[in-house]
XYZ file of C-alpha atoms in Angstrom:
363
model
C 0.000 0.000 0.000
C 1.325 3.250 -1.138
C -0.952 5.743 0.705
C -3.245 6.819 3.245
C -6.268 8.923 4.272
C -6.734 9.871 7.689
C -9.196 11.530 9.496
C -6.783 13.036 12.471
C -9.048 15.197 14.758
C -9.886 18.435 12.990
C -7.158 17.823 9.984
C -7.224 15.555 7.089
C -4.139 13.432 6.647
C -2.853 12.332 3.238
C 0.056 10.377 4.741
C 2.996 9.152 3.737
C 4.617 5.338 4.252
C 7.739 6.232 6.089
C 9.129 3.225 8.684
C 7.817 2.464 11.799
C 9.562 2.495 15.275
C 8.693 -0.288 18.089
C 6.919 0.440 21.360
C 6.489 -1.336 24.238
C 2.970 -3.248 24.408
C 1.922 -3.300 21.064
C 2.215 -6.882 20.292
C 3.538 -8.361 17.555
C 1.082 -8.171 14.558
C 1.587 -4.457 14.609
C 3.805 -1.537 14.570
C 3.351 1.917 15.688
C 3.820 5.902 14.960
C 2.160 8.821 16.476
C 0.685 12.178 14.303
C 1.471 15.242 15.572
C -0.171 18.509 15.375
C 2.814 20.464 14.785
C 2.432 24.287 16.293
C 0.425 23.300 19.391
C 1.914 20.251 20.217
C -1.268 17.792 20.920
C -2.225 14.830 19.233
C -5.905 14.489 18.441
C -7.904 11.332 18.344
C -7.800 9.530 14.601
C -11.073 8.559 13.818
C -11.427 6.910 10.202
C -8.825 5.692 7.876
C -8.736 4.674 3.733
C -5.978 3.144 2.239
C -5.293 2.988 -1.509
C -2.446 2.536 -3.747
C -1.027 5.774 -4.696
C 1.632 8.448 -4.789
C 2.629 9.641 -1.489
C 2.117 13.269 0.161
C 1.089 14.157 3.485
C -1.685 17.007 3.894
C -3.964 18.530 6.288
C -6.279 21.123 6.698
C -6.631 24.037 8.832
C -3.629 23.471 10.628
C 0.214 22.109 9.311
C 0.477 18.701 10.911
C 3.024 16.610 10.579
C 3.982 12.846 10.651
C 6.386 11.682 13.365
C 7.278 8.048 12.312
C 10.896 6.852 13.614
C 13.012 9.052 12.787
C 11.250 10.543 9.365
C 9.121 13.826 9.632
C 7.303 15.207 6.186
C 5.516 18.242 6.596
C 3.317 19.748 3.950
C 0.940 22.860 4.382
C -2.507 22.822 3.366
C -5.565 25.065 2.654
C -7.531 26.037 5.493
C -11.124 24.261 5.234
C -14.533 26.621 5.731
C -15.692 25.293 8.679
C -15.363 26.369 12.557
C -14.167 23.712 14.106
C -14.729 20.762 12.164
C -15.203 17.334 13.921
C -14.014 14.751 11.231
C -15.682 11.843 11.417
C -15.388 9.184 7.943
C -13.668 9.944 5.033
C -13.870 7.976 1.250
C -11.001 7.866 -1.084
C -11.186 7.293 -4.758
C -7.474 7.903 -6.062
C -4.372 10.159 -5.337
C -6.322 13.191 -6.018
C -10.126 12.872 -4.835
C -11.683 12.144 -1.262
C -14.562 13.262 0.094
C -14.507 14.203 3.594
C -16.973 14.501 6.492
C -17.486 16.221 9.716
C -20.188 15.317 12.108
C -22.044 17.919 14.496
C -25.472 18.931 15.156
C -27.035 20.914 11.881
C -24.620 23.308 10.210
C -21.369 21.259 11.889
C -22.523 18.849 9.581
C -20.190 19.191 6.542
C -18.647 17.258 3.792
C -15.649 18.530 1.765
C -14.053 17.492 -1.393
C -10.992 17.832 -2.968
C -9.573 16.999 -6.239
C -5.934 17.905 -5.842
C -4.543 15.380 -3.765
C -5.403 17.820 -0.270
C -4.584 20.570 -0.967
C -7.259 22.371 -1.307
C -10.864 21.942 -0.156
C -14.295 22.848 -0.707
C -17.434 22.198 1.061
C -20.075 20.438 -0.974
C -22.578 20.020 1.535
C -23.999 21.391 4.270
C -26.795 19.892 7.331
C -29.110 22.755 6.991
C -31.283 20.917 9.988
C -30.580 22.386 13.173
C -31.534 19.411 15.112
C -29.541 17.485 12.343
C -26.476 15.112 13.006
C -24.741 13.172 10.618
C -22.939 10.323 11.082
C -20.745 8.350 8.622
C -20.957 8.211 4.712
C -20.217 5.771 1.994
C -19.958 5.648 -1.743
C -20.611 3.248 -4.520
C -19.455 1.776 -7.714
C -22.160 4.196 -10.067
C -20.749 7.235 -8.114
C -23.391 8.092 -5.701
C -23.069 8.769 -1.957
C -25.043 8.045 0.860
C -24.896 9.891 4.271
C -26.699 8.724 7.488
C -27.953 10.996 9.737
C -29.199 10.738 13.978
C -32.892 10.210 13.511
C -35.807 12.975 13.518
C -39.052 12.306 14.825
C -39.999 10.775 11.589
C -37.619 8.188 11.330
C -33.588 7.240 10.774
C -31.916 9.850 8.286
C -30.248 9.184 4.989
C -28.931 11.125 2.541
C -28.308 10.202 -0.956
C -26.498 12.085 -3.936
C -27.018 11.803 -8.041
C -24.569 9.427 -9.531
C -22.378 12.939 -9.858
C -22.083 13.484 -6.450
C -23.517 16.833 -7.191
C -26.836 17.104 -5.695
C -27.974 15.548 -2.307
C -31.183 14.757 -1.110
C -32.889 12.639 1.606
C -34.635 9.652 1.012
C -38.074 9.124 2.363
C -38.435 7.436 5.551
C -40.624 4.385 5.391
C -42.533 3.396 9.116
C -39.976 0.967 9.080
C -37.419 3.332 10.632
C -39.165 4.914 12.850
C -36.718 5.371 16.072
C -36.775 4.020 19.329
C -36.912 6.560 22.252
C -32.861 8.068 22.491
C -32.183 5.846 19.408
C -28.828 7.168 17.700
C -25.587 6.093 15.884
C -22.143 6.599 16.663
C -19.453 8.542 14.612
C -16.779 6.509 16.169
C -15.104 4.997 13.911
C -16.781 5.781 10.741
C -17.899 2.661 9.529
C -21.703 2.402 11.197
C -22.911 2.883 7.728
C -21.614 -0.234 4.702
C -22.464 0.189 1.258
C -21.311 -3.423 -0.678
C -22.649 -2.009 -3.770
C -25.262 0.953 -5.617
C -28.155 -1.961 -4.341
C -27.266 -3.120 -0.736
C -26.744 -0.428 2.441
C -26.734 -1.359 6.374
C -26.323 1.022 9.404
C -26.608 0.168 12.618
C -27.819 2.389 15.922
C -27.183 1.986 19.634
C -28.463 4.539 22.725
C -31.498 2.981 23.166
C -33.205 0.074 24.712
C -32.425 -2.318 22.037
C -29.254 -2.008 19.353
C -30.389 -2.507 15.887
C -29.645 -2.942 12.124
C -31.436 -1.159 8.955
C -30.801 -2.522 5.592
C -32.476 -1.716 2.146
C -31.538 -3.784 -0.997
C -32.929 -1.796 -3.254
C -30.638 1.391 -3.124
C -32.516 2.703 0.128
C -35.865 3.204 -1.118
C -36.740 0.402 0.822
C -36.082 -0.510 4.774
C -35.929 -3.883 7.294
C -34.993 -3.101 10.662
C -34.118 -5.813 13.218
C -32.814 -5.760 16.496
C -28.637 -7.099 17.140
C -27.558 -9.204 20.145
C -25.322 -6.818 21.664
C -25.130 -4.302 24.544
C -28.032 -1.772 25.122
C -30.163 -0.353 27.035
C -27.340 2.890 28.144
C -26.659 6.005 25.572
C -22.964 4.771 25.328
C -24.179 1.185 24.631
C -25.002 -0.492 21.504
C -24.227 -1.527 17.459
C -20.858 0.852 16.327
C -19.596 -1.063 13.282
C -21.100 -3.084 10.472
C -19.202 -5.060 7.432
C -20.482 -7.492 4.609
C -18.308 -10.100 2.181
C -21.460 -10.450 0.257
C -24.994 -9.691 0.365
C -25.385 -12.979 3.408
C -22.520 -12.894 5.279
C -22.164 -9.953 7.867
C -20.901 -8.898 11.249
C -21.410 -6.275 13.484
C -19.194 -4.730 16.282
C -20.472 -2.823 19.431
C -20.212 -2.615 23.074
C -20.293 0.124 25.689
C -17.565 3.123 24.938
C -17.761 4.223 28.933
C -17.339 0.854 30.194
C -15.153 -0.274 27.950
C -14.678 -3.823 29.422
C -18.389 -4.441 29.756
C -19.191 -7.862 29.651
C -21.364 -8.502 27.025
C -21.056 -10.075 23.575
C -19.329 -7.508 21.420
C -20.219 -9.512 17.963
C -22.902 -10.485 15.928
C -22.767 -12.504 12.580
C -25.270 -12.758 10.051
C -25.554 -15.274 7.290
C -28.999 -14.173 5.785
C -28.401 -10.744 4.689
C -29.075 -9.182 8.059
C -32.582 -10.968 8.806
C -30.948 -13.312 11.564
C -27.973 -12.625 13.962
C -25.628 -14.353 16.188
C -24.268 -13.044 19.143
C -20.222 -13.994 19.502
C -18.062 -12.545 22.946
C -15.012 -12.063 20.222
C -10.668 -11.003 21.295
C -10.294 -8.679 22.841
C -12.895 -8.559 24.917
C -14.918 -4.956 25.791
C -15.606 -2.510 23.741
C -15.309 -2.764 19.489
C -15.848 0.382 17.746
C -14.791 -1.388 13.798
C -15.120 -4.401 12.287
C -13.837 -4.534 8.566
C -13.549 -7.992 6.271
C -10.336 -7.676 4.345
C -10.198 -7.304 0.803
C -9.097 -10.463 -1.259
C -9.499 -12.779 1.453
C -12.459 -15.498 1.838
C -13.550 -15.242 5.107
C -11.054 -13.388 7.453
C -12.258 -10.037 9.530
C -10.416 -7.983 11.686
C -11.968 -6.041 14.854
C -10.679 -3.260 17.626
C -11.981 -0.883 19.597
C -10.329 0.972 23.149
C -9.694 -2.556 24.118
C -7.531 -3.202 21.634
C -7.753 -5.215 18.224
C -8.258 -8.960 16.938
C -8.541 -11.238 13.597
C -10.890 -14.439 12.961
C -10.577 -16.215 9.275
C -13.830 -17.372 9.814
C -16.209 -14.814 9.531
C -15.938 -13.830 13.109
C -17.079 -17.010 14.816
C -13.566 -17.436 16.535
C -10.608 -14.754 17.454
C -7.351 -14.321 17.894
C -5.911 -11.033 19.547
C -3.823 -9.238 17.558
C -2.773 -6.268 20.160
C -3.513 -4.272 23.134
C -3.175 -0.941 21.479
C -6.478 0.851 21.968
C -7.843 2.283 18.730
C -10.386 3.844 16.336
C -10.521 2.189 13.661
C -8.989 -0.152 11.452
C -8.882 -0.437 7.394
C -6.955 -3.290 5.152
C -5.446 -2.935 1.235
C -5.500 -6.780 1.030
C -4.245 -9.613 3.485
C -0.392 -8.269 4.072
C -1.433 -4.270 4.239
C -3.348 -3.011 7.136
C -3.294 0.035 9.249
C -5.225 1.466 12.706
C -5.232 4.575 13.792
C -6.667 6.135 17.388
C -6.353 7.890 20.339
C -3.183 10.730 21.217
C -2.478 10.838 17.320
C -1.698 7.000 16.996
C -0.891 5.376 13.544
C -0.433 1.838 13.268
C 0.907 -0.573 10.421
C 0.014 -4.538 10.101
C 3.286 -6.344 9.944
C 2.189 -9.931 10.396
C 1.699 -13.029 8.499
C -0.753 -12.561 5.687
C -4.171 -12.736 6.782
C -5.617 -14.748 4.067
C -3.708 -17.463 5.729
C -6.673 -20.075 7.074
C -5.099 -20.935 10.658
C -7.174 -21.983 13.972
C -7.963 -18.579 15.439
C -9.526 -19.438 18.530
């Protein structure tokens, strides 16, 4: 993998692959870097991450941040984005050049940014006119249109959909079907509560409430099943926080309590019936999971992590094997040999371990 996209508190990252130095704790499947924010010294919490394979540069905006990684710094300035305070939450990367960019708050906070020069400059392309509004995570698929999903309104679960230009955006009407429970929400955490497989099939999962749920539409969203997940509820810092599919059957969900973060509850559910049925698993590392993401190019194998740390299972999540301690964000693979995490106090992480599409006893 030749490049990254970070989401790195309120700057965007467009990182470069520079070597890694060892720290105590990590364990051995990874290796680890921090991101600074060079000026004021602090290192904001990473939330979403999007490798691809492309020329390297690093870039951020409103501030100059850098990347402290051994004993390599780059440092590249970057336009200023038009936005007080902007809360990046999920980002989408389509080559070297264009990303789309979002950053969650209540109505105008709300944002998403493009750029189509590699990061350097930005401009906003949306905008939550919805006061009560809160968006959450956003995806894209194969015929070029985006969908954004929103905190729900007293009508129902909020999403957003663009033309296949990504130039207009609209919402999509709410069916009875998503009507939310009392305190019902989703969680920007690692920005991955919303999975697009392709232009037919979304899921996005909710927590807060009394019971943790999933919706899914197979018809491009014009359409909606709800049903409830096997995982913690019933607190606002409890319930679904991740969802991934390998096809339209086979899916798994991540989730857990972000307070308590060693809660004991099961912190996995698997489908195999497109999200009608679920399974509840208590995966590695126990506590709190805030991603789950299959990896590209491999049959079966998923990888998981939350505050608690991270773990793998080549089996579709039925059994786990920890892969560190290191408490992150999120996590996104290239393929079975490239992965990276980021996290909390600017942390960067790099898979270094065997291939994943290796099929080994994971328990």
């Amino acid at each position: 993998v030749d490049e990254l996209w970070i989401n790195h508190g309120t700057a965007i990252l467009h990182a470069p692959m520079l070597e890694q130095r060892d720290e105590p704790g990590v364990g051995v499947d990874f290796k680890i870097a921090r991101l600074d924010a060079i000026g004021e010294g602090k290192r904001p919490s990473a939330r979403d991450v999007m490798p691809s394979r492309h020329q390297f540069g690093l870039k951020a905006g409103r501030q100059r941040v850098g990347a402290e990684i051994g004993d390599a710094r780059d440092l590249v300035e970057a336009d200023t984005l038009d936005a007080a305070d902007p809360d990046f939450r999920a980002i989408r990367a389509f080559s070297d050049q264009v990303a789309w960019i979002m950053s969650a708050g209540p109505g105008e906070q709300s944002r998403i940014f493009v750029t189509q020069d590699g990061g350097t400059h930005w401009e906003p392309r949306f905008i939550n006119t919805d006061p009560n509004g809160f968006w959450n995570a956003i995806t894209a698929s194969a015929d070029g249109r985006f969908t954004v999903f929103g905190d729900p309104d007293a009508s129902g679960l909020q999403f957003w959909q663009t033309d296949t230009n990504g130039q207009h955006l609209q919402r999509l009407n709410t069916p009875p079907a998503l009507r939310p429970l009392p305190a019902e929400g989703a969680f920007a955490a690692s920005g991955t509560c919303l999975f697009q497989l392709n232009p037919q099939s979304l899921w996005a999962v909710t927590g807060g409430a009394e019971r943790a749920r999933i919706a899914y539409s197979h018809d491009g969203g014009l359409q909606w099943q709800i049903r409830d997940l096997p995982l913690a509820a019933g607190a606002a810092s409890r319930g679904a926080f991740s969802v991934s599919f390998r096809d339209t059957q086979h899916g798994i969900v991540a989730g857990g309590d972000y307070k308590e973060i060693h809660y004991d509850s099961p912190n996995i559910a698997v489908t195999q019936d497109g999200g009608n049925s679920w399974q509840s698993i208590r995966a590695l590392p126990a506590g709190f999971l805030s991603v789950v993401t299959h990896v590209p190019g491999t049959n079966n194998t998923v990888v998981a992590g939350g505050l608690t740390g991270s773990g793998v299972s080549h089996d579709g999540g039925i059994h786990w094997r920890q892969l560190s301690t290191t408490p992150v964000n999120t996590i996104a693979f290239a393929d079975a040999k490239h992965g990276w995490a980021i996290g909390p106090k600017g942390l960067l992480m790099r898979y270094q371990g065997a291939p994943l599409d290796v099929q080994t006893d994971s328990k």
